[in-house]
Amino acid sequence: MALFALFAAVALHFTPQTIATDLAGGYQVLAVDMNKDGRPDLLALGSGMSELVWYENPTWKRHVVISGVKRMINVWPMDVDHDGAPELLLAHLFENEAARSVGAVSFLQYDGTTWKIREIDRLTTSHRIRSANGLFINSPLTGASAVAPEYRDKTPLVAYQPNAFERRQISADDEGVVHGLYIFDWNNDGFDDVLTASFRGIWVNLAQRDGNWTRQQITPGDPAPWPKSGSSDIAVGFLGKDRLLAAIEPWHGHQVAIYRQKNKVWQRQVIDDTLTDGHTILAADFDGDGRDELLAGFRQGKRGVYLYHEEEGKWRRQILSEGQIAAAGCVIADFNADRKPDIACIGSTTANLLLWTQD
């Protein structure tokens, strides 16, 4: 059932460029200034790769950060030593099946000549790495005893203080598959909060001044019975001053859902139900009108990347790509310094990295 209208005159225009075609099991791409030149480069990894690589803006020359690392799943930058260049936290030795997943977490630091790697933790199914309030955040996919298809187990959420890297628990109350992790100051108190998306829906872990966290549910997500319940990937956006939540639902799902608050209740609206294996969602103001568009990537079926634009209460869909990329992860940044948001996506079965610069 079509829940959207196709774009007409309001379509955004992009020029595509292929950056790489050899990224086996492509999973995540980030916009990171790796060489301190003020331009966002592309940092990329794949679960079938043994090298963590980055591509230098604007020539997109390939560089290797580290090699000989297996089953990489997520990486995140933070300038820990305050020298203007990023250090990296990497989750690897990952498997979906908890019983086979080592869940290694390693710290990577450049010494001016080479990148050094140091394992700092092992937590089963370590899956999503982010940073908040000067901490690295690690969100495993499932609990250690979870078994498909129900994945019934408590799923932890932890943090690491750089340098000491002692594991600190944020929460142990989520359940099932926790696929989405998003950092945002939800209550406008100046502290980063941690949003998660799981079989139990979308929750926020609110950072407290004393270093503790309080957990609140925002929405249960897809109302279907477990294990088709809840949410998979999430992003926060704005339509003018009004906040919205965007989600892929359910886990690796077919729906793009939005949530807008009315009378203190986050009301759900599915704006597209035609995706196959949806895997990433982002929000950004591409046309500069003060209202965010949504970007969704999906890995199977027609596989590709769609853009959604809200206009007078109706959501319109634009096909950015179909067939060329099994989009597992995307990032939005101004890559060509024209003050317009551009898009980069990495493909899983297509093993490629594509860049779309806005015309």
mmCIF file of C-alpha atoms in Angstrom:
data_model
loop_
_atom_site.group_PDB
_atom_site.id
_atom_site.type_symbol
_atom_site.label_atom_id
_atom_site.label_comp_id
_atom_site.label_asym_id
_atom_site.label_seq_id
_atom_site.Cartn_x
_atom_site.Cartn_y
_atom_site.Cartn_z
ATOM 1 C CA MET A 1 0.000 0.000 0.000
ATOM 2 C CA ALA A 2 1.482 3.346 -1.026
ATOM 3 C CA LEU A 3 1.528 5.777 1.882
ATOM 4 C CA PHE A 4 3.311 8.604 0.113
ATOM 5 C CA ALA A 5 3.218 10.693 -3.039
ATOM 6 C CA LEU A 6 6.031 10.772 -5.564
ATOM 7 C CA PHE A 7 8.116 13.909 -5.865
ATOM 8 C CA ALA A 8 7.311 16.378 -8.591
ATOM 9 C CA ALA A 9 8.823 19.850 -8.800
ATOM 10 C CA VAL A 10 10.160 19.743 -5.242
ATOM 11 C CA ALA A 11 12.759 17.026 -5.983
ATOM 12 C CA LEU A 12 16.272 17.586 -4.698
ATOM 13 C CA HIS A 13 19.076 17.055 -7.189
ATOM 14 C CA PHE A 14 22.282 15.124 -6.481
ATOM 15 C CA THR A 15 25.313 14.049 -8.489
ATOM 16 C CA PRO A 16 26.415 10.474 -7.680
ATOM 17 C CA GLN A 17 30.018 9.307 -7.419
ATOM 18 C CA THR A 18 31.435 5.852 -6.691
ATOM 19 C CA ILE A 19 34.166 5.979 -4.039
ATOM 20 C CA ALA A 20 34.848 2.234 -3.601
ATOM 21 C CA THR A 21 33.610 -1.143 -4.838
ATOM 22 C CA ASP A 22 35.598 -3.604 -2.672
ATOM 23 C CA LEU A 23 34.076 -3.209 0.814
ATOM 24 C CA ALA A 24 32.963 -6.769 1.604
ATOM 25 C CA GLY A 25 29.962 -6.782 3.903
ATOM 26 C CA GLY A 26 29.910 -2.966 3.961
ATOM 27 C CA TYR A 27 28.208 -1.888 7.172
ATOM 28 C CA GLN A 28 29.108 1.583 8.452
ATOM 29 C CA VAL A 29 30.393 4.857 7.013
ATOM 30 C CA LEU A 30 31.202 8.013 8.984
ATOM 31 C CA ALA A 31 32.171 11.568 8.099
ATOM 32 C CA VAL A 32 35.371 12.236 10.074
ATOM 33 C CA ASP A 33 38.227 14.695 9.571
ATOM 34 C CA MET A 34 41.010 12.123 9.777
ATOM 35 C CA ASN A 35 43.949 14.353 8.776
ATOM 36 C CA LYS A 36 43.128 17.698 10.459
ATOM 37 C CA ASP A 37 42.630 19.602 7.173
ATOM 38 C CA GLY A 38 39.137 20.812 8.061
ATOM 39 C CA ARG A 39 37.351 18.617 5.503
ATOM 40 C CA PRO A 40 35.179 15.591 6.329
ATOM 41 C CA ASP A 41 36.725 12.355 5.116
ATOM 42 C CA LEU A 42 34.951 8.989 4.887
ATOM 43 C CA LEU A 43 35.735 6.267 7.429
ATOM 44 C CA ALA A 44 34.356 2.870 6.394
ATOM 45 C CA LEU A 45 34.150 -0.702 7.635
ATOM 46 C CA GLY A 46 32.504 -3.976 6.681
ATOM 47 C CA SER A 47 31.903 -7.264 8.461
ATOM 48 C CA GLY A 48 33.695 -9.135 5.658
ATOM 49 C CA MET A 49 36.724 -6.843 5.674
ATOM 50 C CA SER A 50 39.985 -7.228 7.599
ATOM 51 C CA GLU A 51 40.993 -3.581 7.107
ATOM 52 C CA LEU A 52 39.490 -0.438 8.612
ATOM 53 C CA VAL A 53 39.863 2.194 5.874
ATOM 54 C CA TRP A 54 39.316 5.887 5.221
ATOM 55 C CA TYR A 55 39.029 7.930 2.046
ATOM 56 C CA GLU A 56 40.636 11.348 1.870
ATOM 57 C CA ASN A 57 38.532 14.306 0.771
ATOM 58 C CA PRO A 58 38.559 15.562 -2.033
ATOM 59 C CA THR A 59 40.608 13.011 -4.034
ATOM 60 C CA TRP A 60 39.103 10.080 -2.103
ATOM 61 C CA LYS A 61 42.478 8.373 -1.891
ATOM 62 C CA ARG A 62 42.237 5.175 0.162
ATOM 63 C CA HIS A 63 44.147 4.843 3.465
ATOM 64 C CA VAL A 64 44.321 1.896 5.876
ATOM 65 C CA VAL A 65 43.898 2.603 9.570
ATOM 66 C CA ILE A 66 44.467 -0.946 10.767
ATOM 67 C CA SER A 67 44.533 -4.419 9.192
ATOM 68 C CA GLY A 68 44.061 -7.961 10.428
ATOM 69 C CA VAL A 69 40.846 -7.178 12.345
ATOM 70 C CA LYS A 70 37.950 -9.577 11.823
ATOM 71 C CA ARG A 71 34.174 -9.161 11.883
ATOM 72 C CA MET A 72 34.112 -5.394 12.414
ATOM 73 C CA ILE A 73 30.654 -3.984 13.087
ATOM 74 C CA ASN A 74 30.977 -0.386 14.392
ATOM 75 C CA VAL A 75 33.512 2.356 15.043
ATOM 76 C CA TRP A 76 33.288 5.848 16.547
ATOM 77 C CA PRO A 77 35.706 8.803 16.715
ATOM 78 C CA MET A 78 36.538 11.024 19.677
ATOM 79 C CA ASP A 79 39.494 13.353 20.174
ATOM 80 C CA VAL A 80 40.536 11.856 23.490
ATOM 81 C CA ASP A 81 43.964 13.510 23.758
ATOM 82 C CA HIS A 82 42.754 16.891 22.432
ATOM 83 C CA ASP A 83 45.306 17.136 19.627
ATOM 84 C CA GLY A 84 42.699 17.878 16.941
ATOM 85 C CA ALA A 85 42.774 14.360 15.462
ATOM 86 C CA PRO A 86 40.370 11.537 16.340
ATOM 87 C CA GLU A 87 40.999 8.427 18.333
ATOM 88 C CA LEU A 88 38.676 5.521 17.529
ATOM 89 C CA LEU A 89 36.749 2.901 19.451
ATOM 90 C CA LEU A 90 36.048 -0.228 17.412
ATOM 91 C CA ALA A 91 33.618 -3.119 17.962
ATOM 92 C CA HIS A 92 34.719 -6.330 16.237
ATOM 93 C CA LEU A 93 34.620 -10.127 16.452
ATOM 94 C CA PHE A 94 30.854 -9.743 16.137
ATOM 95 C CA GLU A 95 28.210 -12.349 15.341
ATOM 96 C CA ASN A 96 24.404 -12.073 15.476
ATOM 97 C CA GLU A 97 24.300 -15.301 17.479
ATOM 98 C CA ALA A 98 25.317 -14.405 21.026
ATOM 99 C CA ALA A 99 26.833 -17.819 21.755
ATOM 100 C CA ARG A 100 29.377 -17.277 18.946
ATOM 101 C CA SER A 101 29.996 -13.536 19.409
ATOM 102 C CA VAL A 102 33.161 -12.499 21.242
ATOM 103 C CA GLY A 103 32.184 -8.827 21.191
ATOM 104 C CA ALA A 104 35.674 -7.330 21.313
ATOM 105 C CA VAL A 105 36.024 -3.573 21.866
ATOM 106 C CA SER A 106 39.358 -1.952 20.958
ATOM 107 C CA PHE A 107 40.859 1.534 21.245
ATOM 108 C CA LEU A 108 42.812 2.861 18.253
ATOM 109 C CA GLN A 109 45.267 5.764 18.497
ATOM 110 C CA TYR A 110 47.639 7.318 15.939
ATOM 111 C CA ASP A 111 51.162 7.964 17.231
ATOM 112 C CA GLY A 112 52.188 10.150 14.289
ATOM 113 C CA THR A 113 53.473 7.208 12.263
ATOM 114 C CA THR A 114 51.148 4.253 12.741
ATOM 115 C CA TRP A 115 47.832 3.376 14.350
ATOM 116 C CA LYS A 116 48.092 1.341 17.551
ATOM 117 C CA ILE A 117 45.258 -0.954 18.670
ATOM 118 C CA ARG A 118 44.508 -2.028 22.235
ATOM 119 C CA GLU A 119 41.636 -4.266 23.283
ATOM 120 C CA ILE A 120 39.801 -2.739 26.248
ATOM 121 C CA ASP A 121 36.758 -4.986 26.711
ATOM 122 C CA ARG A 122 34.817 -8.038 25.598
ATOM 123 C CA LEU A 123 31.041 -7.810 25.834
ATOM 124 C CA THR A 124 28.922 -10.293 23.887
ATOM 125 C CA THR A 125 27.456 -8.872 20.630
ATOM 126 C CA SER A 126 28.982 -5.391 21.073
ATOM 127 C CA HIS A 127 27.257 -3.746 18.147
ATOM 128 C CA ARG A 128 26.794 0.048 18.242
ATOM 129 C CA ILE A 129 29.501 2.497 19.370
ATOM 130 C CA ARG A 130 28.814 6.199 19.934
ATOM 131 C CA SER A 131 30.006 8.967 22.287
ATOM 132 C CA ALA A 132 28.166 11.136 24.802
ATOM 133 C CA ASN A 133 29.388 13.581 27.456
ATOM 134 C CA GLY A 134 33.010 12.571 26.882
ATOM 135 C CA LEU A 135 32.225 8.850 27.230
ATOM 136 C CA PHE A 136 32.234 6.108 24.635
ATOM 137 C CA ILE A 137 28.871 4.284 24.556
ATOM 138 C CA ASN A 138 28.577 0.580 23.687
ATOM 139 C CA SER A 139 25.180 -0.936 22.894
ATOM 140 C CA PRO A 140 25.285 -4.730 22.338
ATOM 141 C CA LEU A 141 22.743 -6.246 19.965
ATOM 142 C CA THR A 142 21.370 -8.765 22.492
ATOM 143 C CA GLY A 143 21.979 -10.269 25.881
ATOM 144 C CA ALA A 144 24.501 -13.080 26.264
ATOM 145 C CA SER A 145 21.800 -15.785 26.524
ATOM 146 C CA ALA A 146 19.587 -14.560 23.670
ATOM 147 C CA VAL A 147 18.553 -17.128 21.047
ATOM 148 C CA ALA A 148 16.774 -16.499 17.730
ATOM 149 C CA PRO A 149 14.014 -15.817 16.870
ATOM 150 C CA GLU A 150 12.715 -14.567 20.243
ATOM 151 C CA TYR A 151 16.039 -13.212 21.609
ATOM 152 C CA ARG A 152 14.546 -13.253 25.116
ATOM 153 C CA ASP A 153 17.183 -11.783 27.422
ATOM 154 C CA LYS A 154 18.125 -8.502 29.075
ATOM 155 C CA THR A 155 20.367 -6.416 26.823
ATOM 156 C CA PRO A 156 22.987 -4.190 28.483
ATOM 157 C CA LEU A 157 23.987 -0.624 27.656
ATOM 158 C CA VAL A 158 27.419 0.497 28.885
ATOM 159 C CA ALA A 159 29.903 3.366 28.790
ATOM 160 C CA TYR A 160 33.678 3.740 28.964
ATOM 161 C CA GLN A 161 35.659 6.692 30.297
ATOM 162 C CA PRO A 162 38.584 7.158 27.856
ATOM 163 C CA ASN A 163 42.040 6.201 29.141
ATOM 164 C CA ALA A 164 40.834 4.157 32.118
ATOM 165 C CA PHE A 165 38.231 2.320 29.997
ATOM 166 C CA GLU A 166 36.463 0.747 32.926
ATOM 167 C CA ARG A 167 33.039 -0.506 31.882
ATOM 168 C CA ARG A 168 30.178 1.435 33.488
ATOM 169 C CA GLN A 169 26.585 0.264 33.253
ATOM 170 C CA ILE A 170 24.017 2.725 31.937
ATOM 171 C CA SER A 171 21.125 0.267 31.850
ATOM 172 C CA ALA A 172 20.415 -3.454 31.973
ATOM 173 C CA ASP A 173 16.662 -3.133 31.488
ATOM 174 C CA ASP A 174 16.226 -3.359 27.720
ATOM 175 C CA GLU A 175 15.211 -6.666 26.157
ATOM 176 C CA GLY A 176 15.461 -8.514 22.860
ATOM 177 C CA VAL A 177 17.344 -7.042 19.933
ATOM 178 C CA VAL A 178 18.595 -3.474 20.536
ATOM 179 C CA HIS A 179 19.495 -2.249 17.063
ATOM 180 C CA GLY A 180 19.242 1.550 17.209
ATOM 181 C CA LEU A 181 21.439 3.953 19.189
ATOM 182 C CA TYR A 182 21.135 7.730 18.927
ATOM 183 C CA ILE A 183 22.724 10.527 20.963
ATOM 184 C CA PHE A 184 20.663 13.673 21.553
ATOM 185 C CA ASP A 185 19.969 16.149 24.370
ATOM 186 C CA TRP A 186 16.378 14.996 24.766
ATOM 187 C CA ASN A 187 15.403 17.194 27.733
ATOM 188 C CA ASN A 188 17.460 20.272 26.769
ATOM 189 C CA ASP A 189 19.547 20.301 29.952
ATOM 190 C CA GLY A 190 22.926 20.565 28.211
ATOM 191 C CA PHE A 191 23.809 16.886 28.619
ATOM 192 C CA ASP A 192 23.839 14.235 25.893
ATOM 193 C CA ASP A 193 21.158 11.601 26.390
ATOM 194 C CA VAL A 194 21.178 8.097 24.894
ATOM 195 C CA LEU A 195 18.200 6.869 22.866
ATOM 196 C CA THR A 196 17.832 3.178 22.086
ATOM 197 C CA ALA A 197 15.504 1.260 19.773
ATOM 198 C CA SER A 198 14.616 -2.346 20.506
ATOM 199 C CA PHE A 199 11.838 -4.916 20.538
ATOM 200 C CA ARG A 200 10.484 -2.878 23.491
ATOM 201 C CA GLY A 201 10.327 0.335 21.486
ATOM 202 C CA ILE A 202 12.191 3.629 21.775
ATOM 203 C CA TRP A 203 13.644 4.598 25.150
ATOM 204 C CA VAL A 204 15.762 7.485 26.381
ATOM 205 C CA ASN A 205 18.479 7.208 29.016
ATOM 206 C CA LEU A 206 18.729 10.678 30.542
ATOM 207 C CA ALA A 207 22.161 11.734 31.785
ATOM 208 C CA GLN A 208 22.183 13.109 35.333
ATOM 209 C CA ARG A 209 24.624 15.615 36.805
ATOM 210 C CA ASP A 210 25.935 13.010 39.253
ATOM 211 C CA GLY A 211 26.936 10.648 36.424
ATOM 212 C CA ASN A 212 23.940 8.344 36.805
ATOM 213 C CA TRP A 213 21.191 7.761 34.243
ATOM 214 C CA THR A 214 17.394 7.542 34.368
ATOM 215 C CA ARG A 215 15.456 5.553 31.790
ATOM 216 C CA GLN A 216 12.114 6.472 30.224
ATOM 217 C CA GLN A 217 10.056 4.973 27.412
ATOM 218 C CA ILE A 218 9.146 7.366 24.595
ATOM 219 C CA THR A 219 7.030 4.972 22.515
ATOM 220 C CA PRO A 220 6.531 1.186 22.256
ATOM 221 C CA GLY A 221 7.050 1.374 18.473
ATOM 222 C CA ASP A 222 5.398 -1.125 16.151
ATOM 223 C CA PRO A 223 2.469 -2.668 18.061
ATOM 224 C CA ALA A 224 2.878 -6.102 16.427
ATOM 225 C CA PRO A 225 3.541 -9.084 18.745
ATOM 226 C CA TRP A 226 7.119 -9.871 19.820
ATOM 227 C CA PRO A 227 9.541 -10.436 18.008
ATOM 228 C CA LYS A 228 8.044 -8.155 15.315
ATOM 229 C CA SER A 229 7.448 -5.401 17.843
ATOM 230 C CA GLY A 230 9.255 -2.182 18.611
ATOM 231 C CA SER A 231 11.796 -0.236 16.594
ATOM 232 C CA SER A 232 15.063 -0.865 14.783
ATOM 233 C CA ASP A 233 16.815 2.370 13.780
ATOM 234 C CA ILE A 234 16.055 5.902 14.938
ATOM 235 C CA ALA A 235 16.795 9.560 14.272
ATOM 236 C CA VAL A 236 15.623 12.857 15.740
ATOM 237 C CA GLY A 237 14.538 15.615 13.358
ATOM 238 C CA PHE A 238 12.600 18.875 13.315
ATOM 239 C CA LEU A 239 9.757 20.300 11.270
ATOM 240 C CA GLY A 240 10.349 23.920 12.127
ATOM 241 C CA LYS A 241 10.263 24.027 15.929
ATOM 242 C CA ASP A 242 8.390 20.735 16.228
ATOM 243 C CA ARG A 243 10.481 17.706 17.123
ATOM 244 C CA LEU A 244 9.888 14.386 15.408
ATOM 245 C CA LEU A 245 11.228 10.889 15.789
ATOM 246 C CA ALA A 246 11.880 8.813 12.686
ATOM 247 C CA ALA A 247 12.270 5.047 12.816
ATOM 248 C CA ILE A 248 12.746 1.916 10.758
ATOM 249 C CA GLU A 249 10.304 -0.662 12.117
ATOM 250 C CA PRO A 250 10.338 -3.462 13.121
ATOM 251 C CA TRP A 251 13.881 -4.888 13.354
ATOM 252 C CA HIS A 252 15.376 -4.819 9.826
ATOM 253 C CA GLY A 253 11.859 -3.845 8.896
ATOM 254 C CA HIS A 254 9.780 -2.616 5.974
ATOM 255 C CA GLN A 255 8.287 0.514 7.519
ATOM 256 C CA VAL A 256 9.417 4.111 7.827
ATOM 257 C CA ALA A 257 7.514 5.480 10.815
ATOM 258 C CA ILE A 258 7.438 8.968 12.275
ATOM 259 C CA TYR A 259 6.362 10.057 15.730
ATOM 260 C CA ARG A 260 5.080 13.518 16.591
ATOM 261 C CA GLN A 261 3.969 14.592 20.034
ATOM 262 C CA LYS A 262 0.384 15.639 20.662
ATOM 263 C CA ASN A 263 -1.037 16.107 24.147
ATOM 264 C CA LYS A 264 2.191 14.591 25.568
ATOM 265 C CA VAL A 265 1.699 11.391 23.532
ATOM 266 C CA TRP A 266 4.022 10.404 20.690
ATOM 267 C CA GLN A 267 1.636 9.493 17.880
ATOM 268 C CA ARG A 268 2.787 7.021 15.250
ATOM 269 C CA GLN A 269 2.390 7.432 11.480
ATOM 270 C CA VAL A 270 3.795 5.003 8.907
ATOM 271 C CA ILE A 271 4.846 7.000 5.841
ATOM 272 C CA ASP A 272 6.251 4.087 3.810
ATOM 273 C CA ASP A 273 5.755 0.335 4.133
ATOM 274 C CA THR A 274 7.569 -0.837 0.986
ATOM 275 C CA LEU A 275 11.167 -1.241 2.213
ATOM 276 C CA THR A 276 12.876 -4.622 2.419
ATOM 277 C CA ASP A 277 15.459 -5.007 5.197
ATOM 278 C CA GLY A 278 15.493 -1.361 6.254
ATOM 279 C CA HIS A 279 18.746 -0.583 8.046
ATOM 280 C CA THR A 280 19.460 3.129 8.434
ATOM 281 C CA ILE A 281 17.522 6.365 8.885
ATOM 282 C CA LEU A 282 18.711 9.973 9.169
ATOM 283 C CA ALA A 283 17.190 13.456 9.315
ATOM 284 C CA ALA A 284 18.599 16.660 7.799
ATOM 285 C CA ASP A 285 17.421 19.911 6.251
ATOM 286 C CA PHE A 286 18.563 19.405 2.652
ATOM 287 C CA ASP A 287 16.697 22.311 1.062
ATOM 288 C CA GLY A 288 17.306 24.928 3.748
ATOM 289 C CA ASP A 289 13.635 25.582 4.553
ATOM 290 C CA GLY A 290 14.003 24.894 8.269
ATOM 291 C CA ARG A 291 12.203 21.536 7.999
ATOM 292 C CA ASP A 292 14.104 18.268 7.952
ATOM 293 C CA GLU A 293 13.868 15.674 5.250
ATOM 294 C CA LEU A 294 14.305 11.988 6.111
ATOM 295 C CA LEU A 295 16.691 9.540 4.482
ATOM 296 C CA ALA A 296 16.201 5.765 4.681
ATOM 297 C CA GLY A 297 18.495 3.010 3.398
ATOM 298 C CA PHE A 298 17.532 -0.611 2.855
ATOM 299 C CA ARG A 299 19.517 -3.708 1.876
ATOM 300 C CA GLN A 300 17.249 -6.128 0.009
ATOM 301 C CA GLY A 301 14.446 -6.177 -2.581
ATOM 302 C CA LYS A 302 14.842 -3.053 -4.700
ATOM 303 C CA ARG A 303 17.663 -2.105 -2.278
ATOM 304 C CA GLY A 304 18.612 1.514 -2.178
ATOM 305 C CA VAL A 305 18.128 4.926 -0.622
ATOM 306 C CA TYR A 306 14.936 6.989 -0.387
ATOM 307 C CA LEU A 307 14.355 10.607 0.655
ATOM 308 C CA TYR A 308 11.118 11.808 2.280
ATOM 309 C CA HIS A 309 9.899 15.410 2.270
ATOM 310 C CA GLU A 310 6.972 16.696 4.309
ATOM 311 C CA GLU A 311 4.727 19.216 2.588
ATOM 312 C CA GLU A 312 1.452 20.469 4.065
ATOM 313 C CA GLY A 313 1.083 17.392 6.226
ATOM 314 C CA LYS A 314 1.831 14.906 3.445
ATOM 315 C CA TRP A 315 5.072 12.984 3.027
ATOM 316 C CA ARG A 316 6.502 12.694 -0.471
ATOM 317 C CA ARG A 317 9.111 10.136 -1.471
ATOM 318 C CA GLN A 318 12.065 10.684 -3.788
ATOM 319 C CA ILE A 319 14.152 7.770 -5.039
ATOM 320 C CA LEU A 320 17.801 8.670 -4.587
ATOM 321 C CA SER A 321 18.976 5.202 -5.626
ATOM 322 C CA GLU A 322 17.428 1.830 -6.455
ATOM 323 C CA GLY A 323 19.386 -1.282 -7.353
ATOM 324 C CA GLN A 324 22.867 0.234 -7.110
ATOM 325 C CA ILE A 325 23.502 -0.111 -3.371
ATOM 326 C CA ALA A 326 22.281 -2.353 -0.558
ATOM 327 C CA ALA A 327 22.459 0.574 1.864
ATOM 328 C CA ALA A 328 23.474 -0.630 5.323
ATOM 329 C CA GLY A 329 24.679 2.721 6.638
ATOM 330 C CA CYS A 330 24.613 6.352 5.495
ATOM 331 C CA VAL A 331 26.044 9.653 6.668
ATOM 332 C CA ILE A 332 25.133 13.260 5.894
ATOM 333 C CA ALA A 333 27.770 16.030 5.717
ATOM 334 C CA ASP A 334 28.918 18.901 3.501
ATOM 335 C CA PHE A 335 31.671 17.104 1.603
ATOM 336 C CA ASN A 336 32.331 19.711 -1.114
ATOM 337 C CA ALA A 337 32.169 22.872 1.032
ATOM 338 C CA ASP A 338 29.162 24.385 -0.779
ATOM 339 C CA ARG A 339 27.147 24.673 2.446
ATOM 340 C CA LYS A 340 24.651 22.046 1.297
ATOM 341 C CA PRO A 341 24.210 18.618 2.926
ATOM 342 C CA ASP A 342 25.540 15.695 0.891
ATOM 343 C CA ILE A 343 25.057 11.948 1.384
ATOM 344 C CA ALA A 344 27.399 8.942 1.533
ATOM 345 C CA CYS A 345 26.161 5.348 1.884
ATOM 346 C CA ILE A 346 27.884 1.990 2.185
ATOM 347 C CA GLY A 347 26.489 -1.210 0.669
ATOM 348 C CA SER A 348 26.484 -4.681 2.235
ATOM 349 C CA THR A 349 25.988 -7.257 -0.532
ATOM 350 C CA THR A 350 26.946 -4.626 -3.121
ATOM 351 C CA ALA A 351 30.228 -3.940 -1.244
ATOM 352 C CA ASN A 352 30.340 -0.348 -2.440
ATOM 353 C CA LEU A 353 30.607 3.212 -1.127
ATOM 354 C CA LEU A 354 28.658 5.895 -2.981
ATOM 355 C CA LEU A 355 28.658 9.672 -2.552
ATOM 356 C CA TRP A 356 25.876 12.000 -3.659
ATOM 357 C CA THR A 357 26.729 15.711 -3.684
ATOM 358 C CA GLN A 358 23.828 18.127 -3.834
ATOM 359 C CA ASP A 359 23.588 20.242 -7.002
#
